[in-house]
Short mmCIF file of C-alpha atoms in Angstrom, two decimals:
data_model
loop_
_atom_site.label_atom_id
_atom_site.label_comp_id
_atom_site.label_asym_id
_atom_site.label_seq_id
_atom_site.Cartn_x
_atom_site.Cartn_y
_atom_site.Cartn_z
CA UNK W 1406 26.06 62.78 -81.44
CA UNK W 1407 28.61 64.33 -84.14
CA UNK W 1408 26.66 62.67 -86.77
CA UNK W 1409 23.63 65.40 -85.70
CA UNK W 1410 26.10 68.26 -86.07
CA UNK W 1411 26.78 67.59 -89.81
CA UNK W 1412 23.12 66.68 -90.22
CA UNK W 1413 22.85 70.70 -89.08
CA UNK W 1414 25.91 72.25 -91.08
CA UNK W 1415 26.38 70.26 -94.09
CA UNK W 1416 28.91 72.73 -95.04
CA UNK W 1417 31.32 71.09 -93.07
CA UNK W 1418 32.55 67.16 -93.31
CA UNK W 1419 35.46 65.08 -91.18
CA UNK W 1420 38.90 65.15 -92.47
CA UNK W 1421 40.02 62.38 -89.69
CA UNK W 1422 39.61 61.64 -85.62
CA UNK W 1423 41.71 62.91 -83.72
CA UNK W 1424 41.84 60.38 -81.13
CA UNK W 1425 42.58 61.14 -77.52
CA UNK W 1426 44.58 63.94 -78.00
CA UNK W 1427 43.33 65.40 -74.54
CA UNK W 1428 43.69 63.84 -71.46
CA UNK W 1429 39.62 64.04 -70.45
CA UNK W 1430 38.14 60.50 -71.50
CA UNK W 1431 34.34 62.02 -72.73
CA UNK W 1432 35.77 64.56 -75.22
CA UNK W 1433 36.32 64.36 -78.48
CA UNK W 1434 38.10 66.00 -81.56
CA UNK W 1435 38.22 65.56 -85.10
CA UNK W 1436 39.33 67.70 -87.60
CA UNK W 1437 37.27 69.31 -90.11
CA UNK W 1438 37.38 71.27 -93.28
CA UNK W 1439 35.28 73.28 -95.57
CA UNK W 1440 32.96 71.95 -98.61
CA UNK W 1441 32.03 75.49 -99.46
CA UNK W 1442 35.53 76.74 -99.72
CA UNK W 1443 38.05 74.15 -99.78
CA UNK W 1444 40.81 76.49 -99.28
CA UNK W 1445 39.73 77.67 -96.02
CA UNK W 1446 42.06 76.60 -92.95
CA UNK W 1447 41.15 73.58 -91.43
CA UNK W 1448 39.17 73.78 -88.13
CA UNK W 1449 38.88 71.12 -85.02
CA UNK W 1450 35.43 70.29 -83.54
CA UNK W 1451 35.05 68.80 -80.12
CA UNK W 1452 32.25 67.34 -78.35
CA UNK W 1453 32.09 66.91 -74.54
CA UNK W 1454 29.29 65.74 -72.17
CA UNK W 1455 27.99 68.18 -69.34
CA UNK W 1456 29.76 67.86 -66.18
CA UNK W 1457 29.00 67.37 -62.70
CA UNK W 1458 28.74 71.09 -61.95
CA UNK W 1459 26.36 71.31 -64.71
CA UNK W 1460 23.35 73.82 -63.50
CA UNK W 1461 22.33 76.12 -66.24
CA UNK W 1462 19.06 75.99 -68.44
CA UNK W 1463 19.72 75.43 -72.13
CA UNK W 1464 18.17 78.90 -72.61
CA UNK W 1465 20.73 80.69 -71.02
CA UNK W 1466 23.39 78.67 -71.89
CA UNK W 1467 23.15 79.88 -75.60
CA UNK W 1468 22.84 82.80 -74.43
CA UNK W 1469 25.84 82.85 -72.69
CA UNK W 1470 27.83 80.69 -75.02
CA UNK W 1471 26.76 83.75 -77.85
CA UNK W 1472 28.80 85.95 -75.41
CA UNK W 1473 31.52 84.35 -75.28
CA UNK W 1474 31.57 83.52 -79.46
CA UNK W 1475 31.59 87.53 -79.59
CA UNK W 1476 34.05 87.56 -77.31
CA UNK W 1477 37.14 90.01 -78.86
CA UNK W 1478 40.61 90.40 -76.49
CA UNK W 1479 44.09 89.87 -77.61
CA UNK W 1480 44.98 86.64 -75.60
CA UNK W 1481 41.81 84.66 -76.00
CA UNK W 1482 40.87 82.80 -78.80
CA UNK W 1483 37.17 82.74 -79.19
CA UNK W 1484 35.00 79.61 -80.70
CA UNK W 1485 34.24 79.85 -84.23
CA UNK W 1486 30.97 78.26 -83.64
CA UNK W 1487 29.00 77.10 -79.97
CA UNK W 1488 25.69 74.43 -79.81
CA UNK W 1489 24.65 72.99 -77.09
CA UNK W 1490 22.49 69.60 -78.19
CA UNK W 1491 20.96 68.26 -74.64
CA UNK W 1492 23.27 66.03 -74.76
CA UNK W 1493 26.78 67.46 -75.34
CA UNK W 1494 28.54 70.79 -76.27
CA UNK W 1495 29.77 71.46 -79.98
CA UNK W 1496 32.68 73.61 -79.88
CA UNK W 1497 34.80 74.57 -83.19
CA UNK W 1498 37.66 76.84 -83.65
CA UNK W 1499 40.72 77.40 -86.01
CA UNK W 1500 43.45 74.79 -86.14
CA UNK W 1501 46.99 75.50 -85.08
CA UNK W 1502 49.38 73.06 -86.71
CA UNK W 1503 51.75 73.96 -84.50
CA UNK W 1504 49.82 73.26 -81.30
CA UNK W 1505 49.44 74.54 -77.67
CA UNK W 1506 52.24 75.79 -75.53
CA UNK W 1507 52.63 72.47 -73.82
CA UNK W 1508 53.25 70.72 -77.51
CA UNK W 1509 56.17 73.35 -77.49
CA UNK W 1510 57.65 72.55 -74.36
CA UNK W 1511 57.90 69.35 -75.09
CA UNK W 1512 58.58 69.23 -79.01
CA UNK W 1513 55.65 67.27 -79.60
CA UNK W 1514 53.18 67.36 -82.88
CA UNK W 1515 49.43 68.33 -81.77
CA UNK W 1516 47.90 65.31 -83.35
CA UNK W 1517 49.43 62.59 -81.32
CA UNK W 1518 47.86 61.17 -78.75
CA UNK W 1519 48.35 62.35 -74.92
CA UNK W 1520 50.07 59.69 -73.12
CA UNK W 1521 52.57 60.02 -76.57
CA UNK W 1522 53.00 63.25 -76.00
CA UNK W 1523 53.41 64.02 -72.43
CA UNK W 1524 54.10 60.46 -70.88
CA UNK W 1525 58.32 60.42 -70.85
CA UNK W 1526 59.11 62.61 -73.93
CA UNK W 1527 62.68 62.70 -74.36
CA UNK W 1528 63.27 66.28 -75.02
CA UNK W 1529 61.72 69.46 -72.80
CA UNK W 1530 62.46 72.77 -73.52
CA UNK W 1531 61.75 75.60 -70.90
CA UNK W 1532 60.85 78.92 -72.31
CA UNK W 1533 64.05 81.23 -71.60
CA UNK W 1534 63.39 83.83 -69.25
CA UNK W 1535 61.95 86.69 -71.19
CA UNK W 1536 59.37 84.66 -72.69
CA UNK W 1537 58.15 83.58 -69.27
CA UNK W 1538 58.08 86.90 -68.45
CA UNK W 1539 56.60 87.96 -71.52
CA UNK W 1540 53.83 85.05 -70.62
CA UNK W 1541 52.97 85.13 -67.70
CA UNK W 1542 52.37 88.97 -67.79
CA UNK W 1543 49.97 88.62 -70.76
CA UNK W 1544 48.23 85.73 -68.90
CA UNK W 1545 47.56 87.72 -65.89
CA UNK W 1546 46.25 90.38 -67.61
CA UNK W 1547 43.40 88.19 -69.09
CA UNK W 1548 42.79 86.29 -65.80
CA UNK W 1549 42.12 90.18 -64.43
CA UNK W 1550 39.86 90.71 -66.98
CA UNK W 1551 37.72 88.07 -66.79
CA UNK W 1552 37.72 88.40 -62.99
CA UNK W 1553 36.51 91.86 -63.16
CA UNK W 1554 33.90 90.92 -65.90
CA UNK W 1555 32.52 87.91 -63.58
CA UNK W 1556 33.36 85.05 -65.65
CA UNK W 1557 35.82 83.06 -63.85
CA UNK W 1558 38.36 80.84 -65.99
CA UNK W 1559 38.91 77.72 -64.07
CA UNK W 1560 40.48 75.56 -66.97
CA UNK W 1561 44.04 77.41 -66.73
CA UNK W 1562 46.71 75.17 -67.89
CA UNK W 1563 49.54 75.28 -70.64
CA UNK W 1564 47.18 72.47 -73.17
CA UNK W 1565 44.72 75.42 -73.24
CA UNK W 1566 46.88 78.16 -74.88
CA UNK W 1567 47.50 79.03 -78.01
CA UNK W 1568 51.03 80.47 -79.10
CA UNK W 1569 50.28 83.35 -81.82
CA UNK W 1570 52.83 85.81 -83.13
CA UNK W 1571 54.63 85.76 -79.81
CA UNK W 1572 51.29 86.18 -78.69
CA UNK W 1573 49.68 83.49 -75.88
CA UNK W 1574 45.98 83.33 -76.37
CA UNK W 1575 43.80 80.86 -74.01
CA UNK W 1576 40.94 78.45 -75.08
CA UNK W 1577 38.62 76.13 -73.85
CA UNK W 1578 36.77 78.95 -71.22
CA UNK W 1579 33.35 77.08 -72.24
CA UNK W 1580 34.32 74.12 -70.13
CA UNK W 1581 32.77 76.06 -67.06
CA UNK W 1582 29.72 76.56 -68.51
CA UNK W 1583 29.43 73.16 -68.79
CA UNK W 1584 30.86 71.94 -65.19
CA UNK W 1585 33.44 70.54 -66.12
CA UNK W 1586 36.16 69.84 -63.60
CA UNK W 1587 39.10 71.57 -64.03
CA UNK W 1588 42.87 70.04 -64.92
CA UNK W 1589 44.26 70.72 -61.05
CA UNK W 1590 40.58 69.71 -59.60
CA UNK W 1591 42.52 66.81 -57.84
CA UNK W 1592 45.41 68.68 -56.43
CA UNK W 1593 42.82 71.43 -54.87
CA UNK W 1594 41.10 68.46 -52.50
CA UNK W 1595 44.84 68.53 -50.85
CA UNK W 1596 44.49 71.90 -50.15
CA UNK W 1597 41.80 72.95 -47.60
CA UNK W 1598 43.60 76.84 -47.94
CA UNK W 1599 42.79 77.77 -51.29
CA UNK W 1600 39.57 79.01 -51.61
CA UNK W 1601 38.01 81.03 -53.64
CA UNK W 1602 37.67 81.06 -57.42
CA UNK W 1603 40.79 83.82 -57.34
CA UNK W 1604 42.94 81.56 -55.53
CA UNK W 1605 42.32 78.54 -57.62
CA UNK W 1606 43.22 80.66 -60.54
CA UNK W 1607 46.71 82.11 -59.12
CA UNK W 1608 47.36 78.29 -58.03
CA UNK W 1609 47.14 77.10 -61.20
CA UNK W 1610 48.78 79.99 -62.69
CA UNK W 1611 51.40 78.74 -60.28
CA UNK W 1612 51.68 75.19 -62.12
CA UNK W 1613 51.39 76.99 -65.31
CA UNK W 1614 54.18 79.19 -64.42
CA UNK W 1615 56.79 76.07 -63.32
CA UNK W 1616 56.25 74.19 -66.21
CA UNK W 1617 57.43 77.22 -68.47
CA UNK W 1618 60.26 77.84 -66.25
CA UNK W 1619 61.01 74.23 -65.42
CA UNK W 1620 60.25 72.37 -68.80
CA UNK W 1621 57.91 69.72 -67.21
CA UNK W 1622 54.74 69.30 -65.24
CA UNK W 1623 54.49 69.26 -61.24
CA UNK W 1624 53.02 66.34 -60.59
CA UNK W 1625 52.74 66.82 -56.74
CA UNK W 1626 50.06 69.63 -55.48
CA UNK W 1627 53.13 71.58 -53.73
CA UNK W 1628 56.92 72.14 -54.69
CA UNK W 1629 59.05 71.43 -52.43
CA UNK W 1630 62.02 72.58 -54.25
CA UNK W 1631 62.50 73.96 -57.90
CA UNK W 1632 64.16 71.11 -59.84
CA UNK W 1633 67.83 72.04 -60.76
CA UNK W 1634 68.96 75.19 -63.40
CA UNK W 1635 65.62 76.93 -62.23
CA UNK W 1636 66.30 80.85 -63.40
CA UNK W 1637 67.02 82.25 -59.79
CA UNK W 1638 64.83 85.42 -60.30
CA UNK W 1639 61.55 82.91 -60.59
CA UNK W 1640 62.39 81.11 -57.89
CA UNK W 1641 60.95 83.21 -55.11
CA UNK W 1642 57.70 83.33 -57.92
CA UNK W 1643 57.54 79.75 -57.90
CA UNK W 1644 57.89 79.38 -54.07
CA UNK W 1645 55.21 82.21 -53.00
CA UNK W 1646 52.65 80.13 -55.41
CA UNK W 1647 53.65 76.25 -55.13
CA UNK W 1648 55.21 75.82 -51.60
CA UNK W 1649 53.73 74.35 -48.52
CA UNK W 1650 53.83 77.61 -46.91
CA UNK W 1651 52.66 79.51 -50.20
CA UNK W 1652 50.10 77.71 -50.70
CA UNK W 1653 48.54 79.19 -47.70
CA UNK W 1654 48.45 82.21 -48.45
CA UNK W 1655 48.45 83.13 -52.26
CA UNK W 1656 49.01 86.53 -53.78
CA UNK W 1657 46.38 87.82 -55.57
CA UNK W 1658 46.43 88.78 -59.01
CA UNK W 1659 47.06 92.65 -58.82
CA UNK W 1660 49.96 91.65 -56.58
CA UNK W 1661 51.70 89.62 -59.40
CA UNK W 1662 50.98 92.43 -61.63
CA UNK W 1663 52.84 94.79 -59.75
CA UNK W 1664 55.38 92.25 -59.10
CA UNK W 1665 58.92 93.80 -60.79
CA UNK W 1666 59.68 90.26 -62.63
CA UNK W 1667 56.38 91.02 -64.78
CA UNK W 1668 56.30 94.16 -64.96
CA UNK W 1669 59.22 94.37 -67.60
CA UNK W 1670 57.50 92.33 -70.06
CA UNK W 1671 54.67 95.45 -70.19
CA UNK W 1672 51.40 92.84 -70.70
CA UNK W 1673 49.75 93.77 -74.32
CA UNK W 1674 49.18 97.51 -74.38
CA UNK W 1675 48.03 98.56 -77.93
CA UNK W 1676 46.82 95.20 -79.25
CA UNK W 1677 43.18 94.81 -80.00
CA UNK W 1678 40.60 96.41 -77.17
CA UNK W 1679 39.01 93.84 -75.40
CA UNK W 1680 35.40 93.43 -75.38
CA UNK W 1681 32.65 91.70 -73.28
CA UNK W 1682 29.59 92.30 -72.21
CA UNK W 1683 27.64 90.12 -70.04
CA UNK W 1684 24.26 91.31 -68.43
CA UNK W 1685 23.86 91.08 -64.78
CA UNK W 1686 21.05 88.52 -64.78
CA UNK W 1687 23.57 86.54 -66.32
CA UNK W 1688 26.10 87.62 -63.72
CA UNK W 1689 24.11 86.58 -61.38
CA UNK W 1690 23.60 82.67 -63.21
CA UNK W 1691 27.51 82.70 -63.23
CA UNK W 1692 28.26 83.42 -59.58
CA UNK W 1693 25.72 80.94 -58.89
CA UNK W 1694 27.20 78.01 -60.91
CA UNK W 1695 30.65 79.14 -59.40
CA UNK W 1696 28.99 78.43 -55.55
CA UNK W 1697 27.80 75.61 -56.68
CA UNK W 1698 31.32 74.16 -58.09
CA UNK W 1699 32.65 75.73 -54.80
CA UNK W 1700 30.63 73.57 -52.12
CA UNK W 1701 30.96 70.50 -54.02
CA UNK W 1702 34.92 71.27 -54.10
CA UNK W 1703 35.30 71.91 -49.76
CA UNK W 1704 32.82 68.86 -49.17
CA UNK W 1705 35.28 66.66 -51.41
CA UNK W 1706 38.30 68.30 -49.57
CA UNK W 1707 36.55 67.50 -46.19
CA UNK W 1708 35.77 63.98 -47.23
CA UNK W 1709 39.22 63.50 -48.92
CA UNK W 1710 40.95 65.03 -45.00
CA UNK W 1711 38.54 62.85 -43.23
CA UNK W 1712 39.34 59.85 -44.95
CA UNK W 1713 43.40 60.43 -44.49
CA UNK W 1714 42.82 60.92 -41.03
CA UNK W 1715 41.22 57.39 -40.74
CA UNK W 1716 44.21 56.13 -42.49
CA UNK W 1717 46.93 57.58 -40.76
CA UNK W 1718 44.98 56.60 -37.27
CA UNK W 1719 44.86 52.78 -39.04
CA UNK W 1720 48.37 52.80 -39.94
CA UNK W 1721 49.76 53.78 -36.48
CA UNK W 1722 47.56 51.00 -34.89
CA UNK W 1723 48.84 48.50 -37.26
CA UNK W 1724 52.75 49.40 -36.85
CA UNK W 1725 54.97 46.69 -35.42
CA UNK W 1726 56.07 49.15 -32.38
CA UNK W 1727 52.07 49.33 -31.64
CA UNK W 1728 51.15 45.62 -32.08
CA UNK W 1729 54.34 45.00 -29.62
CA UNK W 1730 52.62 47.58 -27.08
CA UNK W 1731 48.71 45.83 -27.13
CA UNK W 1732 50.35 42.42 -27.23
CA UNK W 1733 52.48 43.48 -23.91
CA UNK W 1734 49.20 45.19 -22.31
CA UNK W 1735 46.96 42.04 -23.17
CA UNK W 1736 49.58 39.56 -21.60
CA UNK W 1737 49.63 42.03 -18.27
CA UNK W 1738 45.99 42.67 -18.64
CA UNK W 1739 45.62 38.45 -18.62
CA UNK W 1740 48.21 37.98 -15.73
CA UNK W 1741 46.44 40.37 -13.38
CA UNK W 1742 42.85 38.73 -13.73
CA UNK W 1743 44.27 35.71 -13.68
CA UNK W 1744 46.33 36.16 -10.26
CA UNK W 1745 43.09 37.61 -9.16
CA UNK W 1746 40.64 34.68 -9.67
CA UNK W 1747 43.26 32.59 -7.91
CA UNK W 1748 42.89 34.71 -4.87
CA UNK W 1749 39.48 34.35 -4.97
CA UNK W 1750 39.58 30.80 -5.14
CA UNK W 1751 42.23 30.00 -2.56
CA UNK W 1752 43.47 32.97 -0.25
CA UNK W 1753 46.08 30.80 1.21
CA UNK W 1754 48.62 32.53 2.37
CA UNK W 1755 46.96 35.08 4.82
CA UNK W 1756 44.09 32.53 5.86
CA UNK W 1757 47.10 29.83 7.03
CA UNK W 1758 48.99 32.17 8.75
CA UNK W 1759 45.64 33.25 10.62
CA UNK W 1760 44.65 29.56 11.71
CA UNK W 1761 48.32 28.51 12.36
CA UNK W 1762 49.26 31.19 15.13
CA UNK W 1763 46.50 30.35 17.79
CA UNK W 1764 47.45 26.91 18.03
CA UNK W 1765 50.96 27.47 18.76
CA UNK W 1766 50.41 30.38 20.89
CA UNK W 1767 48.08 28.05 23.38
CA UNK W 1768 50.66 25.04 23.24
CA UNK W 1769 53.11 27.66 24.69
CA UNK W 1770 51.32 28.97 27.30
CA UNK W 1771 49.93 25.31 28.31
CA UNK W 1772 53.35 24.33 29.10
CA UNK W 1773 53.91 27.43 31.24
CA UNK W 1774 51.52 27.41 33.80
CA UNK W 1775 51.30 23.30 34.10
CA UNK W 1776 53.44 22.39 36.27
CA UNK W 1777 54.12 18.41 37.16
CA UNK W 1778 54.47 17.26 40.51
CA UNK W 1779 54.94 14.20 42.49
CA UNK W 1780 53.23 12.30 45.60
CA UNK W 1781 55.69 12.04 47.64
CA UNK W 1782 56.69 15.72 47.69
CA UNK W 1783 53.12 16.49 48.53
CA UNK W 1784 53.09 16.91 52.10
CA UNK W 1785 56.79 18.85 52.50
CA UNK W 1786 55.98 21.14 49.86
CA UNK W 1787 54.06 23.76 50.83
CA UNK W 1788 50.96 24.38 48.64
CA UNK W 1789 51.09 27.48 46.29
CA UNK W 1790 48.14 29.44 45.75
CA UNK W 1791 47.42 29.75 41.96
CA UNK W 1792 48.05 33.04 40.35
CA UNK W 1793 45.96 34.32 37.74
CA UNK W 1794 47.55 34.76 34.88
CA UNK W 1795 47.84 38.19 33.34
CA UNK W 1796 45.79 39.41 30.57
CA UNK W 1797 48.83 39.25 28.12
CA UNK W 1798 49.95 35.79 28.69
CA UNK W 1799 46.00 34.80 28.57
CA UNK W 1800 45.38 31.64 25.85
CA UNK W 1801 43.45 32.19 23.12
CA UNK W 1802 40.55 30.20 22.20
CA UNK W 1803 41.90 27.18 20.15
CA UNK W 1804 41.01 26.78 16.97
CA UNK W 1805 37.73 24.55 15.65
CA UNK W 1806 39.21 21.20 14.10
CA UNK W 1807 37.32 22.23 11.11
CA UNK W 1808 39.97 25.42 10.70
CA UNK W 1809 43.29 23.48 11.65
CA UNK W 1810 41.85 20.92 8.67
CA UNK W 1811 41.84 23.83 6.64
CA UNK W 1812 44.99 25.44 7.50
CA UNK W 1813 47.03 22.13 7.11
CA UNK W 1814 45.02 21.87 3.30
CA UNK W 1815 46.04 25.05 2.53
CA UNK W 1816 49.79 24.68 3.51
CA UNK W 1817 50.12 21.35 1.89
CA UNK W 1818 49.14 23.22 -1.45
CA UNK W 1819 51.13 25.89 -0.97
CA UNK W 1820 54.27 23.25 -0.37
CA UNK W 1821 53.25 21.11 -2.99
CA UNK W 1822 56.18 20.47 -5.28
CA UNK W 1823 56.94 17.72 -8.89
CA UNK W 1824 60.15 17.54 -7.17
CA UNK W 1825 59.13 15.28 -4.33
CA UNK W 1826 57.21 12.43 -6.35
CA UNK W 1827 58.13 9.57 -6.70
CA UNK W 1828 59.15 7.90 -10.01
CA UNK W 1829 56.99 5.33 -10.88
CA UNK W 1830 58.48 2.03 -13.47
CA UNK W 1831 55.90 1.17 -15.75
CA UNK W 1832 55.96 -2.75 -16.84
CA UNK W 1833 54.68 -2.83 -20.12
CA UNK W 1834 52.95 -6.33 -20.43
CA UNK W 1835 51.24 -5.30 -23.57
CA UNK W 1836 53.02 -7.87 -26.13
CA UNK W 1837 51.81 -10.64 -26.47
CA UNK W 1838 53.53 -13.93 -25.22
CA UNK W 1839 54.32 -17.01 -27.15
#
């Protein structure tokens, strides 16, 4: 694929690879220089592949990627050169030997590679406060004016400015034409609040903003305190834009404008006009691609909550204080159908005392009303009439044989006891006898 760009522009031929300087696997640099004037600065050339939010026609991609290599403002540095192949996107502009703002926070040539770099460098160095001040006021100002023009910047981070003069500039604002995801793409699935492409911007101006002040990257989608020797007048900055609570409700950009601890920098009033014109079909081709990058973004964020929810449901079930409770509820469950079926099988308890009673009751009353008498006192005594007996000392009906057999089954169960067997001595007569 590079090979077909110097195929097209002979004038131009590869000084050496720059090999993953950038932390996005399908892009690639490599530094080039002049034929035609070998004393003209060196310039890099990268290559990427079309992302996932890719919906534009190649037509009005050059179209729009003309635009934006006319593109004239103070902090943004324009390609030298845009092509779009079919397959990729040629991109070259001037060469800073010096590198972006993140190779000067953390003293770092722009050549190396990015785990080199940015992995555990030994020495940060946050801006002092004016020059975040001085910053962050001149990147608002450009984030307002591409808002206001309709072409959103979604790649804001501190690897995509330039430092100028004292001047920041910002690069790489092709990658949305392209649909590429942006640098805090995987922090925003977190974050079900931010929506909108204004508050993605201010939330990564947020990240942009601590690692100026702070010397390092956030590597956590929220702050949940500023790191220690944090200037105390960005603090309340830093919290409104990166906390918990923050991120729920983000300022917009005219807010931070107006915000006193930018307003004293003063932006960059009387550097070169700005200038950009895009035409409202193409307006129209932009808001579209930036709905379509939106709804893929929530349906990742409701996939990405979704799935967290099954995992913190599967986490509880498997602690050891909820494997103690099922294990407790199964025994109990298993107890209670067990004592159950045994009822079923042999209701002894009721059923004896039910067959027992009768029996004794008649024996009783038997013995009550027979009376014994003998021969010879047969003829003094005087013969008593029988009295009936009353309804409450009646007899009940005996029991069938059949239920007393039952009753005294029953019991002998119930009574049954190891206790009372007998021990039985086993002669063991197995060996054999000589």
């Amino acid at each position: 694929n590079v090979s077909m760009f110097f195929r097209s522009n002979p004038e131009w031929n590869i000084v050496e690879p720059l090999r993953a300087i950038g932390w996005r696997i399908r892009k690639h640099y490599y530094l080039i220089s002049s034929k035609v004037n070998p004393k003209a600065p060196n310039r890099i050339l990268s290559w990427s592949e079309p992302g996932p939010d890719f919906c534009v026609g190649e037509r009005d991609l050059e179209v729009l990627l003309k635009i934006l290599v006319d593109l004239r403002h103070p902090n943004i540095l324009s390609p030298s050169s845009a092509t779009y192949s079919g397959s990729g996107l040629f991109i070259t502009r001037n060469f800073y030997p010096y590198g972006s703002l993140r190779d000067k926070i953390y003293a770092q040539r722009p050549g190396n590679t990015f785990l080199t770099k940015y992995s555990n460098p030994t020495p940060r160095l946050a801006l002092n406060l004016f020059d975040v001040k001085k910053y962050g006021r001149q990147i608002l100002d450009v984030l307002q004016f591409l808002l206001e023009k309709g072409f959103v910047l979604g790649h804001l981070h501190a690897g995509n400015i330039i430092i100028e003069d004292e001047v920041c500039k910002l690069t790489e604002l092709e990658n949305s034409l392209i649909g590429i995801p942006p640098f805090y793409r995987t922090f925003l699935l977190d974050l079900r609040k931010i929506q909108g492409p204004e508050s993605e911007i201010v939330y990564a101006f947020g990240h942009l903003l601590y690692e100026m002040a702070c010397g390092t990257l956030l590597k956590t989608s929220t702050m949940e305190a500023p790191p220690p020797g944090t200037h105390n007048e960005v603090i309340p900055i830093l919290e409104s834009l990166l906390s918990p609570a923050g991120v729920k409700s983000l300022p917009t950009i005219s807010d931070l404008i107006a915000n006193p601890f930018f307003a004293i920098a003063g932006g960059t009033a009387g550097l070169e006009k700005p200038s950009l014109k895009v035409p409202s079909r193409l307006k129209e081709i932009l808001r579209m691609m930036r709905e379509r990058y939106d709804f893929r973004l929530q349906e990742n964020q409701r996939k990405v909550s979704q799935f967290r929810r099954l995992s913190k449901a599967h986490e509880s079930l498997m602690s050891e204080e909820e494997r103690k409770k099922r294990r407790k509820k199964f025994k109990k469950e298993k107890s209670l159908q067990e004592t159950q079926e045994t009822s079923e099988a042999y209701p002894t308890s009721k059923l004896t005392r039910q067959t027992t009673l009768p029996s004794s009751q008649s024996s009783v009353s038997k013995s009550k009303t027979k009376t014994p008498t003998s021969p010879s006192n047969s003829k003094s005594t005087p013969a008593v009439a029988p009295t009936q007996p009353s309804p409450e000392t009646n007899p009940q009906p005996a029991p069938s044989r059949k239920n007393n057999e039952r009753g005294a089954l029953l019991g002998s169960i119930e009574t049954f006891s190891k206790n009372k067997l007998k021990k039985a001595k086993t002669n063991d007569r197995s060996a054999p006898v000589l």
